[in-house]
Amino acid sequence: MATASRIQISLSTPGVFHVPGITEESTTKASEVLQENHDNHHIFFNKAGYHNHIVHHVLTLYALGASPEQIQSHYDNHKSYQRPPQPIDDKVVQNLSDYEKFQQYLGDEKYYHDYLVFFQGEIDKKGYEKVIHEYLLEGDARANDMLCRLYGGNYFTGFLHPIIHLGFAVEFNQPALIAEALAQAAAHTAYMSKFFLPTEKAAATKERSKSLVELLDEIRADQKLSTAAHWNDDNKIRDGILARAPDEMITYASQYKVSEDELEEKTAEMTNAAVYFTGGAQHPPKQIKFDFYYMHGVNCSIFFSAFLKAPWISDKDKARLLEWKGRHDLALYASRRSPAPLLDEIQNYKPVKPQRSSWAAIIERMIAHQDDGHAIKLLRAIRHGGEICKPYDGKPSFKVRNGMWDKLGNMGKHGISIRRSR
């Protein structure tokens, strides 16, 4: 049984999108390598805060039918540059139980392991559902601060990594990975609090919501906001958007709202919009590529289907989580200077090898692809997006429509340019 310190993947929870035929042998292998990673590696592989992506990669490989040998091979490729966790400071772990002292160690990667041990203890005592509610969804100052860190990043890095980690943990029902995700969030900075909290306050005064694609168009037309990020900004959301056009960004983002009676459609709309501005950000006649930062919005989208299925998350909290994701994606879009999405580049795309253009062939190729998991995560999220958007095909707020999802899969297969992740 999976616990706060033991990882045990089960065939009964193969992921919100998975292929048929996952084997018991692959299940055992995925559990084995993830346990080794959990016990022996830091969540950051260097002190600059570059993320350990082993959990994300292994679970995506597993859901898409990778063999035990393929899972082991990818794990071996990436464990070589991981670093061990910092030694545990028992006094720090004890201090984390104090509401005030909990705040003293936030935003510092050297305390990741202390937070991990603390959250493992909390989960053992209370269950992961109550711990997630207490530390992320309670609505008090501590939970709001942690929620901002969950969606945010470090000095140079971030881009949804803690919530992606939490999403995998909830999707595959792994308390130990939930402890990792919470500890990872605690080790991130809270610079996004300057965006999320005032945006939420401003949204409370608005009666209706605009669609995400409406807001993408408005952001692109706003000269100040769409040029606020500069090439030399270390972090283009924090140092560009939130430094040079914070009021404009909050004004647009606060116009996106989610009500509790439209969670499924709004989850699909968020996914569709993320795929739209990511897949459409092309520059012909240059070759097809996917922006490395935009793809994080797509890669994260799949987990909101997992949150939607979780009976222990209230509809009110599901709506709030989804609002924050949509608002984050609007800021992410602006941070790359808001390129006009070119739907023709998707609609007119022709696979390089038509005989190898099926989803089965795409998945086979991406399982073999040597990177840290960004590419295969993107392809799984796109494949999942095509499924959940089917009921809404043709609606004005759903720009990516039936027939385009297969093309996007092939664009991803042949055009992704991956660099070492941050």
mmCIF file of N, CA, C and O in Angstrom, residues 1-72:
data_model
loop_
_atom_site.group_PDB
_atom_site.id
_atom_site.type_symbol
_atom_site.label_atom_id
_atom_site.label_comp_id
_atom_site.label_asym_id
_atom_site.label_seq_id
_atom_site.Cartn_x
_atom_site.Cartn_y
_atom_site.Cartn_z
ATOM 1 N N MET A 1 0.829 -1.195 0.000
ATOM 2 C CA MET A 1 0.000 0.000 0.000
ATOM 3 C C MET A 1 0.870 1.253 0.000
ATOM 4 O O MET A 1 1.887 1.320 0.673
ATOM 5 N N ALA A 2 0.475 2.238 -0.802
ATOM 6 C CA ALA A 2 1.206 3.501 -0.848
ATOM 7 C C ALA A 2 1.001 4.265 0.455
ATOM 8 O O ALA A 2 -0.112 4.342 0.980
ATOM 9 N N THR A 3 2.084 4.844 0.983
ATOM 10 C CA THR A 3 2.036 5.632 2.205
ATOM 11 C C THR A 3 2.792 6.932 1.992
ATOM 12 O O THR A 3 3.286 7.212 0.900
ATOM 13 N N ALA A 4 2.930 7.711 3.062
ATOM 14 C CA ALA A 4 3.642 8.984 2.971
ATOM 15 C C ALA A 4 5.129 8.803 2.724
ATOM 16 O O ALA A 4 5.818 9.769 2.377
ATOM 17 N N SER A 5 5.645 7.608 2.903
ATOM 18 C CA SER A 5 7.069 7.355 2.652
ATOM 19 C C SER A 5 7.312 6.191 1.693
ATOM 20 O O SER A 5 8.449 5.922 1.330
ATOM 21 N N ARG A 6 6.246 5.531 1.270
ATOM 22 C CA ARG A 6 6.394 4.391 0.368
ATOM 23 C C ARG A 6 5.592 4.617 -0.909
ATOM 24 O O ARG A 6 4.390 4.880 -0.853
ATOM 25 N N ILE A 7 6.266 4.498 -2.039
ATOM 26 C CA ILE A 7 5.615 4.656 -3.343
ATOM 27 C C ILE A 7 5.242 3.281 -3.874
ATOM 28 O O ILE A 7 6.097 2.388 -3.979
ATOM 29 N N GLN A 8 3.980 3.117 -4.188
ATOM 30 C CA GLN A 8 3.508 1.861 -4.760
ATOM 31 C C GLN A 8 2.429 2.170 -5.790
ATOM 32 O O GLN A 8 1.276 2.415 -5.459
ATOM 33 N N ILE A 9 2.838 2.180 -7.049
ATOM 34 C CA ILE A 9 1.916 2.429 -8.149
ATOM 35 C C ILE A 9 0.997 1.220 -8.295
ATOM 36 O O ILE A 9 1.401 0.085 -8.057
ATOM 37 N N SER A 10 -0.234 1.479 -8.694
ATOM 38 C CA SER A 10 -1.210 0.400 -8.822
ATOM 39 C C SER A 10 -1.853 0.423 -10.204
ATOM 40 O O SER A 10 -2.137 1.498 -10.753
ATOM 41 N N LEU A 11 -2.098 -0.758 -10.751
ATOM 42 C CA LEU A 11 -2.808 -0.851 -12.023
ATOM 43 C C LEU A 11 -4.228 -0.302 -11.929
ATOM 44 O O LEU A 11 -4.842 0.016 -12.955
ATOM 45 N N SER A 12 -4.740 -0.168 -10.723
ATOM 46 C CA SER A 12 -6.098 0.367 -10.549
ATOM 47 C C SER A 12 -6.153 1.881 -10.721
ATOM 48 O O SER A 12 -7.235 2.449 -10.875
ATOM 49 N N THR A 13 -5.001 2.559 -10.690
ATOM 50 C CA THR A 13 -4.948 4.010 -10.911
ATOM 51 C C THR A 13 -3.861 4.316 -11.943
ATOM 52 O O THR A 13 -2.784 4.832 -11.603
ATOM 53 N N PRO A 14 -4.141 4.012 -13.216
ATOM 54 C CA PRO A 14 -3.117 4.171 -14.261
ATOM 55 C C PRO A 14 -3.028 5.566 -14.858
ATOM 56 O O PRO A 14 -2.276 5.789 -15.796
ATOM 57 N N GLY A 15 -3.794 6.524 -14.315
ATOM 58 C CA GLY A 15 -3.741 7.888 -14.810
ATOM 59 C C GLY A 15 -5.014 8.275 -15.537
ATOM 60 O O GLY A 15 -5.739 7.429 -16.063
ATOM 61 N N VAL A 16 -5.305 9.596 -15.586
ATOM 62 C CA VAL A 16 -6.530 10.058 -16.237
ATOM 63 C C VAL A 16 -6.481 9.838 -17.740
ATOM 64 O O VAL A 16 -7.517 9.693 -18.388
ATOM 65 N N PHE A 17 -5.282 9.829 -18.323
ATOM 66 C CA PHE A 17 -5.131 9.343 -19.697
ATOM 67 C C PHE A 17 -4.016 8.311 -19.710
ATOM 68 O O PHE A 17 -2.888 8.586 -19.318
ATOM 69 N N HIS A 18 -4.338 7.134 -20.199
ATOM 70 C CA HIS A 18 -3.365 6.051 -20.286
ATOM 71 C C HIS A 18 -3.737 5.145 -21.444
ATOM 72 O O HIS A 18 -4.883 5.164 -21.922
ATOM 73 N N VAL A 19 -2.787 4.380 -21.891
ATOM 74 C CA VAL A 19 -3.053 3.420 -22.960
ATOM 75 C C VAL A 19 -3.436 2.080 -22.343
ATOM 76 O O VAL A 19 -3.098 1.800 -21.183
ATOM 77 N N PRO A 20 -4.143 1.245 -23.077
ATOM 78 C CA PRO A 20 -4.446 -0.094 -22.566
ATOM 79 C C PRO A 20 -3.193 -0.963 -22.563
ATOM 80 O O PRO A 20 -2.227 -0.690 -23.274
ATOM 81 N N GLY A 21 -3.210 -2.007 -21.745
ATOM 82 C CA GLY A 21 -2.140 -2.998 -21.776
ATOM 83 C C GLY A 21 -0.959 -2.706 -20.879
ATOM 84 O O GLY A 21 0.105 -3.316 -21.037
ATOM 85 N N ILE A 22 -1.092 -1.779 -19.930
ATOM 86 C CA ILE A 22 -0.005 -1.544 -18.980
ATOM 87 C C ILE A 22 0.211 -2.820 -18.165
ATOM 88 O O ILE A 22 -0.744 -3.448 -17.702
ATOM 89 N N THR A 23 1.456 -3.200 -17.994
ATOM 90 C CA THR A 23 1.747 -4.492 -17.364
ATOM 91 C C THR A 23 2.078 -4.354 -15.880
ATOM 92 O O THR A 23 2.471 -3.278 -15.407
ATOM 93 N N GLU A 24 1.933 -5.450 -15.189
ATOM 94 C CA GLU A 24 2.322 -5.497 -13.782
ATOM 95 C C GLU A 24 3.818 -5.274 -13.627
ATOM 96 O O GLU A 24 4.278 -4.650 -12.657
ATOM 97 N N GLU A 25 4.599 -5.772 -14.608
ATOM 98 C CA GLU A 25 6.061 -5.609 -14.551
ATOM 99 C C GLU A 25 6.453 -4.131 -14.647
ATOM 100 O O GLU A 25 7.344 -3.670 -13.927
ATOM 101 N N SER A 26 5.778 -3.378 -15.515
ATOM 102 C CA SER A 26 6.059 -1.942 -15.612
ATOM 103 C C SER A 26 5.608 -1.212 -14.353
ATOM 104 O O SER A 26 6.255 -0.253 -13.912
ATOM 105 N N THR A 27 4.510 -1.670 -13.765
ATOM 106 C CA THR A 27 4.024 -1.082 -12.520
ATOM 107 C C THR A 27 5.046 -1.257 -11.405
ATOM 108 O O THR A 27 5.350 -0.313 -10.663
ATOM 109 N N THR A 28 5.596 -2.458 -11.313
ATOM 110 C CA THR A 28 6.606 -2.739 -10.292
ATOM 111 C C THR A 28 7.862 -1.913 -10.528
ATOM 112 O O THR A 28 8.441 -1.340 -9.588
ATOM 113 N N LYS A 29 8.289 -1.820 -11.782
ATOM 114 C CA LYS A 29 9.505 -1.069 -12.107
ATOM 115 C C LYS A 29 9.323 0.422 -11.821
ATOM 116 O O LYS A 29 10.227 1.077 -11.260
ATOM 117 N N ALA A 30 8.179 0.983 -12.188
ATOM 118 C CA ALA A 30 7.943 2.399 -11.922
ATOM 119 C C ALA A 30 7.982 2.675 -10.417
ATOM 120 O O ALA A 30 8.596 3.653 -9.962
ATOM 121 N N SER A 31 7.360 1.807 -9.630
ATOM 122 C CA SER A 31 7.381 1.974 -8.174
ATOM 123 C C SER A 31 8.802 1.905 -7.638
ATOM 124 O O SER A 31 9.196 2.689 -6.766
ATOM 125 N N GLU A 32 9.570 0.986 -8.174
ATOM 126 C CA GLU A 32 10.943 0.765 -7.698
ATOM 127 C C GLU A 32 11.827 1.980 -7.941
ATOM 128 O O GLU A 32 12.528 2.449 -7.034
ATOM 129 N N VAL A 33 11.805 2.517 -9.171
ATOM 130 C CA VAL A 33 12.703 3.647 -9.462
ATOM 131 C C VAL A 33 12.227 4.919 -8.780
ATOM 132 O O VAL A 33 13.041 5.759 -8.361
ATOM 133 N N LEU A 34 10.915 5.079 -8.635
ATOM 134 C CA LEU A 34 10.416 6.269 -7.949
ATOM 135 C C LEU A 34 10.732 6.224 -6.459
ATOM 136 O O LEU A 34 10.976 7.263 -5.843
ATOM 137 N N GLN A 35 10.733 5.028 -5.891
ATOM 138 C CA GLN A 35 11.125 4.909 -4.487
ATOM 139 C C GLN A 35 12.604 5.256 -4.311
ATOM 140 O O GLN A 35 12.978 5.964 -3.360
ATOM 141 N N GLU A 36 13.437 4.783 -5.228
ATOM 142 C CA GLU A 36 14.862 5.117 -5.160
ATOM 143 C C GLU A 36 15.065 6.621 -5.292
ATOM 144 O O GLU A 36 15.867 7.224 -4.566
ATOM 145 N N ASN A 37 14.340 7.242 -6.209
ATOM 146 C CA ASN A 37 14.435 8.689 -6.384
ATOM 147 C C ASN A 37 13.973 9.413 -5.124
ATOM 148 O O ASN A 37 14.609 10.376 -4.673
ATOM 149 N N HIS A 38 12.885 8.953 -4.552
ATOM 150 C CA HIS A 38 12.333 9.569 -3.332
ATOM 151 C C HIS A 38 13.321 9.503 -2.174
ATOM 152 O O HIS A 38 13.493 10.482 -1.427
ATOM 153 N N ASP A 39 13.986 8.380 -2.038
ATOM 154 C CA ASP A 39 14.883 8.168 -0.903
ATOM 155 C C ASP A 39 16.236 8.850 -1.062
ATOM 156 O O ASP A 39 16.849 9.248 -0.063
ATOM 157 N N ASN A 40 16.703 9.003 -2.301
ATOM 158 C CA ASN A 40 18.112 9.356 -2.523
ATOM 159 C C ASN A 40 18.365 10.688 -3.211
ATOM 160 O O ASN A 40 19.526 11.103 -3.298
ATOM 161 N N HIS A 41 17.331 11.370 -3.696
ATOM 162 C CA HIS A 41 17.573 12.559 -4.508
ATOM 163 C C HIS A 41 16.824 13.780 -3.989
ATOM 164 O O HIS A 41 15.701 13.668 -3.488
ATOM 165 N N HIS A 42 17.447 14.925 -4.165
ATOM 166 C CA HIS A 42 16.830 16.225 -3.877
ATOM 167 C C HIS A 42 15.803 16.529 -4.958
ATOM 168 O O HIS A 42 15.868 15.987 -6.061
ATOM 169 N N ILE A 43 14.869 17.417 -4.673
ATOM 170 C CA ILE A 43 13.875 17.822 -5.664
ATOM 171 C C ILE A 43 14.484 18.766 -6.699
ATOM 172 O O ILE A 43 13.938 18.950 -7.789
ATOM 173 N N PHE A 44 15.619 19.390 -6.382
ATOM 174 C CA PHE A 44 16.373 20.215 -7.324
ATOM 175 C C PHE A 44 17.720 19.543 -7.573
ATOM 176 O O PHE A 44 18.400 19.155 -6.624
ATOM 177 N N PHE A 45 18.137 19.476 -8.835
ATOM 178 C CA PHE A 45 19.411 18.794 -9.087
ATOM 179 C C PHE A 45 20.608 19.722 -8.985
ATOM 180 O O PHE A 45 21.757 19.288 -9.096
ATOM 181 N N ASN A 46 20.362 21.023 -8.760
ATOM 182 C CA ASN A 46 21.459 21.932 -8.421
ATOM 183 C C ASN A 46 20.928 23.047 -7.532
ATOM 184 O O ASN A 46 19.720 23.166 -7.310
ATOM 185 N N LYS A 47 21.824 23.865 -7.026
ATOM 186 C CA LYS A 47 21.418 24.899 -6.065
ATOM 187 C C LYS A 47 20.767 26.100 -6.733
ATOM 188 O O LYS A 47 20.248 26.977 -6.044
ATOM 189 N N ALA A 48 20.782 26.138 -8.069
ATOM 190 C CA ALA A 48 20.067 27.197 -8.777
ATOM 191 C C ALA A 48 18.575 26.895 -8.871
ATOM 192 O O ALA A 48 17.802 27.723 -9.346
ATOM 193 N N GLY A 49 18.163 25.723 -8.416
ATOM 194 C CA GLY A 49 16.744 25.383 -8.393
ATOM 195 C C GLY A 49 16.230 24.699 -9.633
ATOM 196 O O GLY A 49 15.023 24.695 -9.888
ATOM 197 N N TYR A 50 17.128 24.092 -10.424
ATOM 198 C CA TYR A 50 16.678 23.337 -11.594
ATOM 199 C C TYR A 50 16.052 22.029 -11.103
ATOM 200 O O TYR A 50 16.606 21.332 -10.264
ATOM 201 N N HIS A 51 14.904 21.680 -11.665
ATOM 202 C CA HIS A 51 14.061 20.647 -11.086
ATOM 203 C C HIS A 51 14.443 19.222 -11.488
ATOM 204 O O HIS A 51 14.794 18.962 -12.641
ATOM 205 N N ASN A 52 14.319 18.340 -10.524
ATOM 206 C CA ASN A 52 14.383 16.904 -10.751
ATOM 207 C C ASN A 52 13.048 16.483 -11.378
ATOM 208 O O ASN A 52 12.004 16.576 -10.737
ATOM 209 N N HIS A 53 13.067 16.021 -12.637
ATOM 210 C CA HIS A 53 11.841 15.677 -13.359
ATOM 211 C C HIS A 53 11.587 14.171 -13.411
ATOM 212 O O HIS A 53 10.728 13.724 -14.180
ATOM 213 N N ILE A 54 12.296 13.404 -12.610
ATOM 214 C CA ILE A 54 12.183 11.950 -12.713
ATOM 215 C C ILE A 54 10.752 11.473 -12.470
ATOM 216 O O ILE A 54 10.234 10.620 -13.206
ATOM 217 N N VAL A 55 10.087 11.992 -11.451
ATOM 218 C CA VAL A 55 8.704 11.583 -11.166
ATOM 219 C C VAL A 55 7.810 11.835 -12.374
ATOM 220 O O VAL A 55 7.045 10.960 -12.804
ATOM 221 N N HIS A 56 7.891 13.024 -12.951
ATOM 222 C CA HIS A 56 7.044 13.398 -14.079
ATOM 223 C C HIS A 56 7.299 12.478 -15.269
ATOM 224 O O HIS A 56 6.362 12.027 -15.938
ATOM 225 N N HIS A 57 8.576 12.240 -15.535
ATOM 226 C CA HIS A 57 8.950 11.449 -16.703
ATOM 227 C C HIS A 57 8.518 9.997 -16.540
ATOM 228 O O HIS A 57 7.880 9.416 -17.428
ATOM 229 N N VAL A 58 8.837 9.401 -15.407
ATOM 230 C CA VAL A 58 8.546 7.985 -15.192
ATOM 231 C C VAL A 58 7.047 7.713 -15.218
ATOM 232 O O VAL A 58 6.591 6.748 -15.853
ATOM 233 N N LEU A 59 6.261 8.550 -14.569
ATOM 234 C CA LEU A 59 4.826 8.303 -14.531
ATOM 235 C C LEU A 59 4.171 8.508 -15.895
ATOM 236 O O LEU A 59 3.201 7.818 -16.249
ATOM 237 N N THR A 60 4.698 9.439 -16.694
ATOM 238 C CA THR A 60 4.173 9.611 -18.053
ATOM 239 C C THR A 60 4.546 8.421 -18.923
ATOM 240 O O THR A 60 3.704 7.900 -19.674
ATOM 241 N N LEU A 61 5.792 7.983 -18.833
ATOM 242 C CA LEU A 61 6.204 6.773 -19.556
ATOM 243 C C LEU A 61 5.320 5.594 -19.178
ATOM 244 O O LEU A 61 4.845 4.833 -20.037
ATOM 245 N N TYR A 62 5.093 5.442 -17.897
ATOM 246 C CA TYR A 62 4.286 4.331 -17.391
ATOM 247 C C TYR A 62 2.859 4.392 -17.948
ATOM 248 O O TYR A 62 2.335 3.384 -18.453
ATOM 249 N N ALA A 63 2.224 5.567 -17.889
ATOM 250 C CA ALA A 63 0.844 5.706 -18.355
ATOM 251 C C ALA A 63 0.722 5.434 -19.848
ATOM 252 O O ALA A 63 -0.345 5.022 -20.325
ATOM 253 N N LEU A 64 1.802 5.649 -20.590
ATOM 254 C CA LEU A 64 1.762 5.456 -22.036
ATOM 255 C C LEU A 64 2.329 4.108 -22.462
ATOM 256 O O LEU A 64 2.577 3.876 -23.652
ATOM 257 N N GLY A 65 2.525 3.210 -21.495
ATOM 258 C CA GLY A 65 2.813 1.826 -21.839
ATOM 259 C C GLY A 65 4.272 1.458 -21.995
ATOM 260 O O GLY A 65 4.577 0.432 -22.620
ATOM 261 N N ALA A 66 5.191 2.234 -21.439
ATOM 262 C CA ALA A 66 6.612 1.897 -21.547
ATOM 263 C C ALA A 66 6.898 0.572 -20.844
ATOM 264 O O ALA A 66 6.271 0.225 -19.841
ATOM 265 N N SER A 67 7.867 -0.146 -21.371
ATOM 266 C CA SER A 67 8.271 -1.421 -20.777
ATOM 267 C C SER A 67 9.134 -1.178 -19.543
ATOM 268 O O SER A 67 9.653 -0.065 -19.349
ATOM 269 N N PRO A 68 9.325 -2.181 -18.691
ATOM 270 C CA PRO A 68 10.231 -2.012 -17.544
ATOM 271 C C PRO A 68 11.633 -1.587 -17.970
ATOM 272 O O PRO A 68 12.259 -0.750 -17.307
ATOM 273 N N GLU A 69 12.106 -2.136 -19.076
ATOM 274 C CA GLU A 69 13.454 -1.801 -19.557
ATOM 275 C C GLU A 69 13.533 -0.338 -19.995
ATOM 276 O O GLU A 69 14.537 0.352 -19.749
ATOM 277 N N GLN A 70 12.486 0.149 -20.647
ATOM 278 C CA GLN A 70 12.479 1.548 -21.077
ATOM 279 C C GLN A 70 12.401 2.488 -19.874
ATOM 280 O O GLN A 70 13.089 3.516 -19.836
ATOM 281 N N ILE A 71 11.591 2.140 -18.894
ATOM 282 C CA ILE A 71 11.505 2.960 -17.680
ATOM 283 C C ILE A 71 12.856 3.015 -16.983
ATOM 284 O O ILE A 71 13.333 4.089 -16.586
ATOM 285 N N GLN A 72 13.511 1.861 -16.849
ATOM 286 C CA GLN A 72 14.818 1.808 -16.190
ATOM 287 C C GLN A 72 15.861 2.607 -16.958
ATOM 288 O O GLN A 72 16.669 3.328 -16.364
#
